PDB file of C-alpha atoms in Angstrom:
ATOM      1  CA  GLY A1053     -16.996  20.483  -1.196  1.00  0.00           C
ATOM      2  CA  GLU A1054     -13.270  20.086  -0.687  1.00  0.00           C
ATOM      3  CA  SER A1055     -12.981  23.362   1.259  1.00  0.00           C
ATOM      4  CA  GLU A1056     -15.598  22.110   3.727  1.00  0.00           C
ATOM      5  CA  MET A1057     -13.721  18.827   4.119  1.00  0.00           C
ATOM      6  CA  GLU A1058     -10.472  20.704   4.747  1.00  0.00           C
ATOM      7  CA  SER A1059     -12.187  22.723   7.452  1.00  0.00           C
ATOM      8  CA  ILE A1060     -13.383  19.514   9.138  1.00  0.00           C
ATOM      9  CA  ARG A1061      -9.933  17.927   8.854  1.00  0.00           C
ATOM     10  CA  SER A1062      -8.267  20.959  10.439  1.00  0.00           C
ATOM     11  CA  LYS A1063     -10.290  20.500  13.647  1.00  0.00           C
ATOM     12  CA  LEU A1064      -9.554  16.796  14.191  1.00  0.00           C
ATOM     13  CA  LEU A1065      -7.881  15.689  17.421  1.00  0.00           C
ATOM     14  CA  CYS A1066      -5.261  13.655  15.580  1.00  0.00           C
ATOM     15  CA  ASN A1067      -3.699  16.877  14.218  1.00  0.00           C
ATOM     16  CA  LYS A1068      -2.270  17.578  17.676  1.00  0.00           C
ATOM     17  CA  GLU A1069      -0.831  14.129  18.279  1.00  0.00           C
ATOM     18  CA  GLN A1070       2.931  13.590  18.361  1.00  0.00           C
ATOM     19  CA  TRP A1071       2.964  10.892  15.700  1.00  0.00           C
ATOM     20  CA  LEU A1072       1.166  13.077  13.108  1.00  0.00           C
ATOM     21  CA  VAL A1073       2.506  16.590  13.840  1.00  0.00           C
ATOM     22  CA  PRO A1074       5.894  15.987  12.108  1.00  0.00           C
ATOM     23  CA  TRP A1075       4.077  14.805   8.977  1.00  0.00           C
ATOM     24  CA  ILE A1076       1.842  17.882   8.948  1.00  0.00           C
ATOM     25  CA  ARG A1077       4.950  20.072   9.024  1.00  0.00           C
ATOM     26  CA  LYS A1078       6.583  18.230   6.130  1.00  0.00           C
ATOM     27  CA  ARG A1079       6.237  19.410   2.575  1.00  0.00           C
ATOM     28  CA  GLY A1080       5.632  17.152  -0.393  1.00  0.00           C
ATOM     29  CA  CYS A1081       2.949  15.013  -1.971  1.00  0.00           C
ATOM     30  CA  ASN A1082       3.523  11.771  -0.055  1.00  0.00           C
ATOM     31  CA  ALA A1083       3.550  13.474   3.363  1.00  0.00           C
ATOM     32  CA  LYS A1084       0.343  15.365   2.529  1.00  0.00           C
ATOM     33  CA  LEU A1085      -1.258  12.134   1.339  1.00  0.00           C
ATOM     34  CA  PHE A1086      -0.292  10.326   4.555  1.00  0.00           C
ATOM     35  CA  VAL A1087      -1.768  13.146   6.661  1.00  0.00           C
ATOM     36  CA  LYS A1088      -4.980  13.263   4.621  1.00  0.00           C
ATOM     37  CA  GLN A1089      -5.382   9.468   4.803  1.00  0.00           C
ATOM     38  CA  SER A1090      -4.902   9.510   8.576  1.00  0.00           C
ATOM     39  CA  GLN A1091      -7.429  12.328   8.921  1.00  0.00           C
ATOM     40  CA  ASN A1092      -9.910  10.543   6.654  1.00  0.00           C
ATOM     41  CA  VAL A1093      -9.615   7.398   8.782  1.00  0.00           C
ATOM     42  CA  GLU A1094     -10.378   9.482  11.867  1.00  0.00           C
ATOM     43  CA  MET A1095     -13.466  10.931  10.173  1.00  0.00           C
ATOM     44  CA  ALA A1096     -14.565   7.500   8.959  1.00  0.00           C
ATOM     45  CA  ILE A1097     -14.356   6.152  12.521  1.00  0.00           C
ATOM     46  CA  GLU A1098     -16.754   8.877  13.672  1.00  0.00           C
ATOM     47  CA  MET A1099     -19.211   8.036  10.874  1.00  0.00           C
ATOM     48  CA  ALA A1100     -18.898   4.293  11.556  1.00  0.00           C
ATOM     49  CA  THR A1101     -19.635   4.919  15.245  1.00  0.00           C
ATOM     50  CA  GLU A1102     -22.728   6.962  14.432  1.00  0.00           C
ATOM     51  CA  ASP A1103     -23.983   4.267  12.034  1.00  0.00           C
ATOM     52  CA  ASN A1104     -23.284   1.389  14.470  1.00  0.00           C
ATOM     53  CA  VAL A1105     -20.784  -0.245  12.141  1.00  0.00           C
ATOM     54  CA  ASP A1106     -18.956  -3.162  13.773  1.00  0.00           C
ATOM     55  CA  TRP A1107     -15.613  -3.174  11.928  1.00  0.00           C
ATOM     56  CA  ILE A1108     -13.598  -0.694   9.862  1.00  0.00           C
ATOM     57  CA  ALA A1109     -10.586  -0.896   7.509  1.00  0.00           C
ATOM     58  CA  HIS A1110      -8.725   1.535   5.263  1.00  0.00           C
ATOM     59  CA  ILE A1111      -8.193   0.028   1.799  1.00  0.00           C
ATOM     60  CA  ASP A1112      -6.758   2.010  -1.126  1.00  0.00           C
ATOM     61  CA  THR A1113      -8.016   1.926  -4.719  1.00  0.00           C
ATOM     62  CA  ASP A1114      -4.997  -0.143  -5.779  1.00  0.00           C
ATOM     63  CA  GLU A1115      -5.667  -2.810  -3.149  1.00  0.00           C
ATOM     64  CA  LEU A1116      -7.964  -5.757  -2.549  1.00  0.00           C
ATOM     65  CA  LEU A1117      -8.881  -7.270   0.811  1.00  0.00           C
ATOM     66  CA  PHE A1118      -8.456 -11.016   0.291  1.00  0.00           C
ATOM     67  CA  PRO A1119     -10.012 -13.099   3.135  1.00  0.00           C
ATOM     68  CA  ALA A1120      -8.157 -16.319   2.374  1.00  0.00           C
ATOM     69  CA  GLY A1121      -8.682 -19.203   4.767  1.00  0.00           C
ATOM     70  CA  VAL A1122     -12.434 -18.744   5.262  1.00  0.00           C
ATOM     71  CA  ALA A1123     -15.412 -20.303   3.502  1.00  0.00           C
ATOM     72  CA  ASN A1124     -16.352 -18.702   0.179  1.00  0.00           C
ATOM     73  CA  LEU A1125     -13.843 -15.886   0.800  1.00  0.00           C
ATOM     74  CA  ASP A1126     -16.512 -14.240   2.961  1.00  0.00           C
ATOM     75  CA  ILE A1127     -15.099 -11.419   5.089  1.00  0.00           C
ATOM     76  CA  ARG A1128     -18.045 -11.827   7.471  1.00  0.00           C
ATOM     77  CA  GLU A1129     -16.906 -15.360   8.257  1.00  0.00           C
ATOM     78  CA  LEU A1130     -13.402 -14.102   8.989  1.00  0.00           C
ATOM     79  CA  LEU A1131     -14.720 -11.470  11.407  1.00  0.00           C
ATOM     80  CA  ARG A1132     -16.910 -14.026  13.189  1.00  0.00           C
ATOM     81  CA  GLU A1133     -13.714 -15.797  14.235  1.00  0.00           C
ATOM     82  CA  TYR A1134     -12.976 -12.765  16.427  1.00  0.00           C
ATOM     83  CA  GLN A1135     -16.164 -12.407  18.413  1.00  0.00           C
ATOM     84  CA  PRO A1136     -14.369 -12.228  21.809  1.00  0.00           C
ATOM     85  CA  ARG A1137     -14.315  -8.568  22.756  1.00  0.00           C
ATOM     86  CA  ASP A1138     -10.657  -8.627  23.820  1.00  0.00           C
ATOM     87  CA  ILE A1139      -9.562  -8.675  20.156  1.00  0.00           C
ATOM     88  CA  ASP A1140      -9.597  -5.104  18.873  1.00  0.00           C
ATOM     89  CA  GLY A1141      -7.807  -5.400  15.522  1.00  0.00           C
ATOM     90  CA  ILE A1142      -6.900  -8.016  12.913  1.00  0.00           C
ATOM     91  CA  VAL A1143      -3.690  -7.381  10.972  1.00  0.00           C
ATOM     92  CA  LEU A1144      -3.715  -8.531   7.357  1.00  0.00           C
ATOM     93  CA  PRO A1145      -0.159  -8.739   5.978  1.00  0.00           C
ATOM     94  CA  ASN A1146       0.181  -7.197   2.525  1.00  0.00           C
ATOM     95  CA  TYR A1147       1.271  -9.103  -0.574  1.00  0.00           C
ATOM     96  CA  GLU A1148       2.607  -7.094  -3.520  1.00  0.00           C
ATOM     97  CA  ALA A1149       1.595  -7.803  -7.124  1.00  0.00           C
ATOM     98  CA  VAL A1150       4.384  -8.503  -9.610  1.00  0.00           C
ATOM     99  CA  PRO A1151       4.037  -7.864 -13.379  1.00  0.00           C
ATOM    100  CA  GLU A1152       5.309 -10.687 -15.581  1.00  0.00           C
ATOM    101  CA  THR A1153       5.197  -8.972 -18.974  1.00  0.00           C
ATOM    102  CA  LYS A1154       7.221  -6.033 -20.275  1.00  0.00           C
ATOM    103  CA  GLY A1155       5.478  -2.743 -19.615  1.00  0.00           C
ATOM    104  CA  GLY A1156       3.239  -4.355 -17.007  1.00  0.00           C
ATOM    105  CA  VAL A1157      -0.412  -5.396 -17.246  1.00  0.00           C
ATOM    106  CA  GLN A1158      -3.485  -3.478 -18.389  1.00  0.00           C
ATOM    107  CA  ASP A1159      -6.078  -4.692 -15.873  1.00  0.00           C
ATOM    108  CA  PRO A1160      -4.227  -5.237 -12.572  1.00  0.00           C
ATOM    109  CA  PHE A1161      -6.933  -7.029 -10.562  1.00  0.00           C
ATOM    110  CA  VAL A1162      -7.585  -9.421 -13.455  1.00  0.00           C
ATOM    111  CA  ASP A1163      -4.197  -9.806 -15.141  1.00  0.00           C
ATOM    112  CA  ALA A1164      -1.862  -9.993 -12.130  1.00  0.00           C
ATOM    113  CA  THR A1165      -1.704 -13.335 -10.312  1.00  0.00           C
ATOM    114  CA  LEU A1166       1.906 -13.320  -9.029  1.00  0.00           C
ATOM    115  CA  PHE A1167       2.633 -11.744  -5.645  1.00  0.00           C
ATOM    116  CA  LYS A1168       5.549 -11.175  -3.316  1.00  0.00           C
ATOM    117  CA  CYS A1169       4.760 -12.827   0.017  1.00  0.00           C
ATOM    118  CA  ASN A1170       4.855 -10.964   3.281  1.00  0.00           C
ATOM    119  CA  TYR A1171       7.456 -11.904   5.882  1.00  0.00           C
ATOM    120  CA  ALA A1172       4.650 -12.529   8.393  1.00  0.00           C
ATOM    121  CA  HIS A1173       3.306 -15.447   6.324  1.00  0.00           C
ATOM    122  CA  ALA A1174       6.593 -16.953   5.153  1.00  0.00           C
ATOM    123  CA  ASP A1175       9.323 -19.201   6.469  1.00  0.00           C
ATOM    124  CA  LYS A1176      11.590 -16.558   7.959  1.00  0.00           C
ATOM    125  CA  LYS A1177      14.930 -18.140   7.024  1.00  0.00           C
ATOM    126  CA  THR A1178      13.938 -18.822   3.408  1.00  0.00           C
ATOM    127  CA  TRP A1179      12.284 -15.413   3.021  1.00  0.00           C
ATOM    128  CA  LYS A1180      15.388 -13.580   4.213  1.00  0.00           C
ATOM    129  CA  LYS A1181      17.724 -15.619   2.020  1.00  0.00           C
ATOM    130  CA  LEU A1182      15.777 -15.620  -1.257  1.00  0.00           C
ATOM    131  CA  GLY A1183      14.184 -12.244  -0.647  1.00  0.00           C
ATOM    132  CA  GLY A1184      17.717 -10.884  -0.365  1.00  0.00           C
ATOM    133  CA  VAL A1185      18.559 -12.464  -3.716  1.00  0.00           C
ATOM    134  CA  VAL A1186      15.560 -10.724  -5.317  1.00  0.00           C
ATOM    135  CA  VAL A1187      16.651  -7.386  -3.840  1.00  0.00           C
ATOM    136  CA  ARG A1188      20.210  -7.773  -5.142  1.00  0.00           C
ATOM    137  CA  ASN A1189      19.262  -9.088  -8.594  1.00  0.00           C
ATOM    138  CA  LYS A1190      16.798  -6.261  -9.159  1.00  0.00           C
ATOM    139  CA  SER A1191      18.948  -3.599  -7.436  1.00  0.00           C
ATOM    140  CA  LEU A1192      16.063  -2.716  -5.122  1.00  0.00           C
ATOM    141  CA  PRO A1193      16.272  -0.771  -1.845  1.00  0.00           C
ATOM    142  CA  ASN A1194      13.819  -3.258  -0.266  1.00  0.00           C
ATOM    143  CA  PHE A1195      11.971  -6.470  -1.125  1.00  0.00           C
ATOM    144  CA  PHE A1196       8.658  -4.615  -1.437  1.00  0.00           C
ATOM    145  CA  LEU A1197       8.482  -1.575  -3.701  1.00  0.00           C
ATOM    146  CA  ALA A1198       5.936   0.070  -1.392  1.00  0.00           C
ATOM    147  CA  TYR A1199       4.936  -0.555   2.234  1.00  0.00           C
ATOM    148  CA  ALA A1200       5.447  -3.868   4.060  1.00  0.00           C
ATOM    149  CA  ASN A1201       3.641  -3.542   7.404  1.00  0.00           C
ATOM    150  CA  GLY A1202       0.179  -4.697   6.312  1.00  0.00           C
ATOM    151  CA  LYS A1203      -3.114  -3.131   7.320  1.00  0.00           C
ATOM    152  CA  SER A1204      -5.568  -3.846  10.095  1.00  0.00           C
ATOM    153  CA  ILE A1205      -9.319  -4.226  10.429  1.00  0.00           C
ATOM    154  CA  ALA A1206     -10.472  -2.706  13.712  1.00  0.00           C
ATOM    155  CA  ARG A1207     -13.521  -3.218  15.871  1.00  0.00           C
ATOM    156  CA  VAL A1208     -15.399   0.058  16.176  1.00  0.00           C
ATOM    157  CA  ALA A1209     -15.293   0.767  19.913  1.00  0.00           C
ATOM    158  CA  ARG A1210     -17.557   3.691  20.757  1.00  0.00           C
ATOM    159  CA  ASN A1211     -15.603   6.835  21.716  1.00  0.00           C
ATOM    160  CA  ARG A1212     -12.371   4.848  21.962  1.00  0.00           C
ATOM    161  CA  LEU A1213     -11.086   3.905  18.507  1.00  0.00           C
ATOM    162  CA  ARG A1214      -8.582   6.250  16.855  1.00  0.00           C
ATOM    163  CA  SER A1215      -6.463   6.227  13.707  1.00  0.00           C
ATOM    164  CA  ASN A1216      -2.816   5.342  14.213  1.00  0.00           C
ATOM    165  CA  GLY A1217      -1.575   6.303  10.786  1.00  0.00           C
ATOM    166  CA  ALA A1218      -3.193   5.105   7.586  1.00  0.00           C
ATOM    167  CA  HIS A1219      -2.567   1.409   8.279  1.00  0.00           C
ATOM    168  CA  ARG A1220      -3.330   0.892  11.942  1.00  0.00           C
ATOM    169  CA  PHE A1221      -5.680   1.820  14.755  1.00  0.00           C
ATOM    170  CA  LYS A1222      -5.361   2.445  18.496  1.00  0.00           C
ATOM    171  CA  PHE A1223      -7.407   3.371  21.583  1.00  0.00           C
ATOM    172  CA  ARG A1224      -8.097   6.865  22.809  1.00  0.00           C
ATOM    173  CA  PRO A1225      -6.582   7.101  26.311  1.00  0.00           C
ATOM    174  CA  ILE A1226      -9.168   7.312  29.083  1.00  0.00           C
ATOM    175  CA  SER A1227      -7.330   9.012  31.932  1.00  0.00           C
ATOM    176  CA  ASN A1228     -10.267   9.103  34.340  1.00  0.00           C
ATOM    177  CA  SER A1229     -10.931   5.366  34.037  1.00  0.00           C
ATOM    178  CA  PRO A1230      -7.897   3.452  35.321  1.00  0.00           C
ATOM    179  CA  SER A1231      -9.812   0.188  35.282  1.00  0.00           C
ATOM    180  CA  SER A1232     -10.513   0.484  31.559  1.00  0.00           C
ATOM    181  CA  ARG A1233      -8.269  -1.563  29.273  1.00  0.00           C
ATOM    182  CA  GLN A1234      -5.788   0.819  27.631  1.00  0.00           C
ATOM    183  CA  ARG A1235      -3.892  -1.552  25.347  1.00  0.00           C
ATOM    184  CA  PHE A1236      -5.164  -2.075  21.789  1.00  0.00           C
ATOM    185  CA  ASN A1237      -4.975  -5.832  21.153  1.00  0.00           C
ATOM    186  CA  GLU A1238      -4.071  -6.856  17.602  1.00  0.00           C
ATOM    187  CA  VAL A1239      -3.659 -10.334  16.148  1.00  0.00           C
ATOM    188  CA  THR A1240      -2.205 -11.211  12.756  1.00  0.00           C
ATOM    189  CA  HIS A1241      -4.340 -13.459  10.565  1.00  0.00           C
ATOM    190  CA  SER A1242      -2.447 -16.511   9.361  1.00  0.00           C
ATOM    191  CA  GLU A1243      -3.930 -16.546   5.831  1.00  0.00           C
ATOM    192  CA  ALA A1244      -5.985 -13.429   5.005  1.00  0.00           C
ATOM    193  CA  LYS A1245      -4.076 -10.612   3.336  1.00  0.00           C
ATOM    194  CA  ILE A1246      -4.155  -7.274   1.552  1.00  0.00           C
ATOM    195  CA  LEU A1247      -3.274  -7.571  -2.136  1.00  0.00           C
ATOM    196  CA  HIS A1248      -1.447  -4.420  -3.201  1.00  0.00           C
ATOM    197  CA  TYR A1249      -0.896  -3.527  -6.888  1.00  0.00           C
ATOM    198  CA  PRO A1250       1.735  -0.744  -7.112  1.00  0.00           C
ATOM    199  CA  TYR A1251       3.905  -0.267 -10.211  1.00  0.00           C
ATOM    200  CA  ILE A1252       1.876  -2.888 -12.045  1.00  0.00           C
ATOM    201  CA  ASN A1253       1.730  -0.824 -15.257  1.00  0.00           C
ATOM    202  CA  LEU A1254       4.469   1.408 -16.687  1.00  0.00           C
ATOM    203  CA  ASP A1255       2.286   4.229 -18.020  1.00  0.00           C
ATOM    204  CA  GLU A1256       0.154   4.414 -14.872  1.00  0.00           C
ATOM    205  CA  SER A1257       3.312   4.484 -12.761  1.00  0.00           C
ATOM    206  CA  ILE A1258       4.705   7.387 -14.789  1.00  0.00           C
ATOM    207  CA  LYS A1259       1.433   9.303 -14.493  1.00  0.00           C
ATOM    208  CA  ARG A1260       1.244   8.825 -10.710  1.00  0.00           C
ATOM    209  CA  LEU A1261       4.868   9.859 -10.156  1.00  0.00           C
ATOM    210  CA  ARG A1262       4.571  12.890 -12.457  1.00  0.00           C
ATOM    211  CA  ASN A1263       1.384  14.109 -10.790  1.00  0.00           C
ATOM    212  CA  CYS A1264       2.957  13.839  -7.355  1.00  0.00           C
ATOM    213  CA  CYS A1265       6.080  15.923  -7.912  1.00  0.00           C
ATOM    214  CA  PRO A1266       6.157  19.715  -8.487  1.00  0.00           C
ATOM    215  CA  ARG A1267       6.507  20.737 -12.138  1.00  0.00           C
ATOM    216  CA  ASP A1268       9.625  22.774 -11.439  1.00  0.00           C
ATOM    217  CA  VAL A1269      11.589  19.619 -10.599  1.00  0.00           C
ATOM    218  CA  THR A1270      13.347  18.929 -13.878  1.00  0.00           C
ATOM    219  CA  SER A1271      16.631  17.361 -12.824  1.00  0.00           C
ATOM    220  CA  SER A1272      17.841  14.580 -10.546  1.00  0.00           C
ATOM    221  CA  LEU A1273      20.160  17.232  -9.079  1.00  0.00           C
ATOM    222  CA  ASP A1274      17.100  18.751  -7.391  1.00  0.00           C
ATOM    223  CA  ALA A1275      17.469  16.091  -4.702  1.00  0.00           C
ATOM    224  CA  GLU A1276      15.989  18.101  -1.828  1.00  0.00           C
ATOM    225  CA  LYS A1277      12.609  18.554  -3.503  1.00  0.00           C
ATOM    226  CA  ILE A1278      12.572  14.936  -4.686  1.00  0.00           C
ATOM    227  CA  ASN A1279      13.290  13.724  -1.154  1.00  0.00           C
ATOM    228  CA  GLN A1280      10.578  16.001   0.243  1.00  0.00           C
ATOM    229  CA  THR A1281       8.050  14.708  -2.266  1.00  0.00           C
ATOM    230  CA  PHE A1282       8.674  10.978  -2.002  1.00  0.00           C
ATOM    231  CA  LEU A1283       9.026   9.134   1.296  1.00  0.00           C
ATOM    232  CA  LEU A1284      10.185   5.802  -0.154  1.00  0.00           C
ATOM    233  CA  ASP A1285      13.593   5.248  -1.754  1.00  0.00           C
ATOM    234  CA  PHE A1286      12.124   3.278  -4.620  1.00  0.00           C
ATOM    235  CA  ASP A1287       9.644   6.043  -5.474  1.00  0.00           C
ATOM    236  CA  ARG A1288      12.549   8.498  -5.693  1.00  0.00           C
ATOM    237  CA  GLN A1289      14.523   6.170  -7.958  1.00  0.00           C
ATOM    238  CA  ALA A1290      11.469   5.509 -10.129  1.00  0.00           C
ATOM    239  CA  PHE A1291      10.700   9.223 -10.465  1.00  0.00           C
ATOM    240  CA  VAL A1292      14.217   9.960 -11.719  1.00  0.00           C
ATOM    241  CA  ALA A1293      14.308   6.974 -14.084  1.00  0.00           C
ATOM    242  CA  LEU A1294      10.755   7.039 -15.455  1.00  0.00           C
ATOM    243  CA  VAL A1295       9.836  10.736 -15.375  1.00  0.00           C
ATOM    244  CA  LEU A1296      12.987  12.870 -15.383  1.00  0.00           C
ATOM    245  CA  ASN A1297      15.038  10.573 -17.603  1.00  0.00           C
ATOM    246  CA  GLY A1298      12.113   8.983 -19.409  1.00  0.00           C
ATOM    247  CA  GLU A1299      10.177  12.036 -20.551  1.00  0.00           C
ATOM    248  CA  GLY A1300      10.943  15.407 -22.103  1.00  0.00           C
ATOM    249  CA  GLU A1301       9.330  18.449 -23.657  1.00  0.00           C
ATOM    250  CA  ASP A1302      10.070  20.208 -26.927  1.00  0.00           C
ATOM    251  CA  GLU A1303      12.520  17.533 -28.001  1.00  0.00           C
ATOM    252  CA  GLU A1304      12.976  15.803 -31.323  1.00  0.00           C
ATOM    253  CA  SER A1305      10.927  12.631 -31.710  1.00  0.00           C
ATOM    254  CA  GLU A1306      14.066  10.519 -31.990  1.00  0.00           C
ATOM    255  CA  ARG A1307      15.375  11.776 -28.658  1.00  0.00           C
ATOM    256  CA  LEU A1308      11.953  11.292 -27.032  1.00  0.00           C
ATOM    257  CA  GLU A1309      11.856   7.722 -28.324  1.00  0.00           C
ATOM    258  CA  GLY A1310      15.270   7.143 -26.785  1.00  0.00           C
ATOM    259  CA  ARG A1311      14.063   8.467 -23.437  1.00  0.00           C
ATOM    260  CA  ARG A1312      11.015   6.212 -23.621  1.00  0.00           C
ATOM    261  CA  ARG A1313      13.153   3.153 -24.388  1.00  0.00           C
ATOM    262  CA  ARG A1314      15.364   3.896 -21.380  1.00  0.00           C
ATOM    263  CA  ALA A1315      12.308   4.217 -19.140  1.00  0.00           C
ATOM    264  CA  GLU A1316      10.894   0.928 -20.439  1.00  0.00           C
ATOM    265  CA  ALA A1317      14.237  -0.814 -19.962  1.00  0.00           C
ATOM    266  CA  TRP A1318      14.516   0.433 -16.374  1.00  0.00           C
ATOM    267  CA  TYR A1319      10.950  -0.630 -15.555  1.00  0.00           C
ATOM    268  CA  ASN A1320      11.374  -4.078 -17.076  1.00  0.00           C
ATOM    269  CA  GLU A1321      14.736  -4.649 -15.406  1.00  0.00           C
ATOM    270  CA  ARG A1322      13.737  -3.502 -11.910  1.00  0.00           C
ATOM    271  CA  ILE A1323      10.070  -4.448 -11.643  1.00  0.00           C
ATOM    272  CA  VAL A1324       9.061  -7.121 -14.170  1.00  0.00           C
ATOM    273  CA  PHE A1325       9.690 -10.834 -13.500  1.00  0.00           C
ATOM    274  CA  GLU A1326       9.560 -12.342 -16.979  1.00  0.00           C
ATOM    275  CA  ASP A1327      11.615 -15.501 -16.393  1.00  0.00           C
ATOM    276  CA  VAL A1328       9.049 -18.282 -15.793  1.00  0.00           C
ATOM    277  CA  ASN A1329      11.650 -20.599 -14.280  1.00  0.00           C
ATOM    278  CA  GLU A1330      12.727 -17.946 -11.779  1.00  0.00           C
ATOM    279  CA  THR A1331       9.162 -17.139 -10.738  1.00  0.00           C
ATOM    280  CA  ALA A1332       8.274 -20.853 -10.459  1.00  0.00           C
ATOM    281  CA  ALA A1333      11.250 -21.360  -8.136  1.00  0.00           C
ATOM    282  CA  LEU A1334      10.300 -18.353  -6.006  1.00  0.00           C
ATOM    283  CA  VAL A1335       6.693 -19.559  -5.751  1.00  0.00           C
ATOM    284  CA  HIS A1336       7.881 -23.061  -4.842  1.00  0.00           C
ATOM    285  CA  SER A1337      10.093 -21.630  -2.080  1.00  0.00           C
ATOM    286  CA  GLY A1338       7.203 -19.614  -0.588  1.00  0.00           C
ATOM    287  CA  VAL A1339       8.816 -16.224  -1.199  1.00  0.00           C
ATOM    288  CA  PHE A1340       6.352 -15.498  -4.026  1.00  0.00           C
ATOM    289  CA  ASP A1341       2.769 -16.733  -4.247  1.00  0.00           C
ATOM    290  CA  ARG A1342       0.388 -17.448  -7.093  1.00  0.00           C
ATOM    291  CA  ILE A1343      -3.134 -16.187  -6.301  1.00  0.00           C
ATOM    292  CA  TYR A1344      -5.817 -16.721  -8.953  1.00  0.00           C
ATOM    293  CA  ALA A1345      -9.071 -16.181  -7.029  1.00  0.00           C
ATOM    294  CA  PRO A1346      -9.491 -12.388  -7.507  1.00  0.00           C
ATOM    295  CA  SER A1347      -8.816 -12.678 -11.235  1.00  0.00           C
ATOM    296  CA  LEU A1348     -11.244 -15.566 -11.673  1.00  0.00           C
ATOM    297  CA  LEU A1349     -13.980 -13.897  -9.624  1.00  0.00           C
ATOM    298  CA  LEU A1350     -13.711 -10.598 -11.501  1.00  0.00           C
ATOM    299  CA  LYS A1351     -13.733 -12.367 -14.868  1.00  0.00           C
ATOM    300  CA  LYS A1352     -16.876 -14.215 -13.795  1.00  0.00           C
ATOM    301  CA  LEU A1353     -18.561 -10.988 -12.685  1.00  0.00           C
ATOM    302  CA  SER A1354     -17.724  -9.259 -15.970  1.00  0.00           C
ATOM    303  CA  GLN A1355     -19.502 -12.018 -17.891  1.00  0.00           C
ATOM    304  CA  LYS A1356     -22.819 -11.439 -16.150  1.00  0.00           C
TER     305      LYS A1356
END
């Protein structure tokens, strides 16, 4: 059960490491989630080692691993490119799904085909210029609504691989073996990517934000608790706009409808890209990308 898992997590080595200790001390949903993800990765590495698994990655339920650039989109083919043992991890830059209809889409992996490109795969000058335009036009704190540092697939090195947060891996130092290679060697794949689908649907976004924050937070003036709960600026803004200002209890239906309209307007203005000419220009420039393969594959599978 969960209590048994908590007991196992409490005894992990990573709990004593400098990079994770500050997060353990923090309060709030996002910090707890980051700690639990890091601990789960550590546990998964142990299980992968016991089962002689070759490679490991941490992929969330709102993400797809998209092995572009290899035959038949076969992840095994991608990993065969890195048979030399001096490559320990493969970084897959993340692309972020963009809704194109008001209120978002109902089936993210099928309905969403527009993505914000990662800096690592784009022309740097164009990305900075037009990405900055997107940020200003949408009044966003950053180009991506969520994370931007990608995720890595790591080779399972017996007794050496460790979690380095929820997105990366590293080696366990071996102090009594000075000849052993200490540096964890990562390479960034030029085409493969993680497809991330945050804020792709208004109602799901509201539910996630509401479930994350304590119930006693009822006003944007409660800034300290909001800041403790959410690590990202955009999450804080979205919580205030979609949950605090967008919902209410024991109010007249007319007032509730007004709150809902304000939430929808904020979501559509900040997150949705409805202008087909604008999106076509951003795709043409390489700042956005149009990716159809996941949608087509899932549609095909659903027909069987």
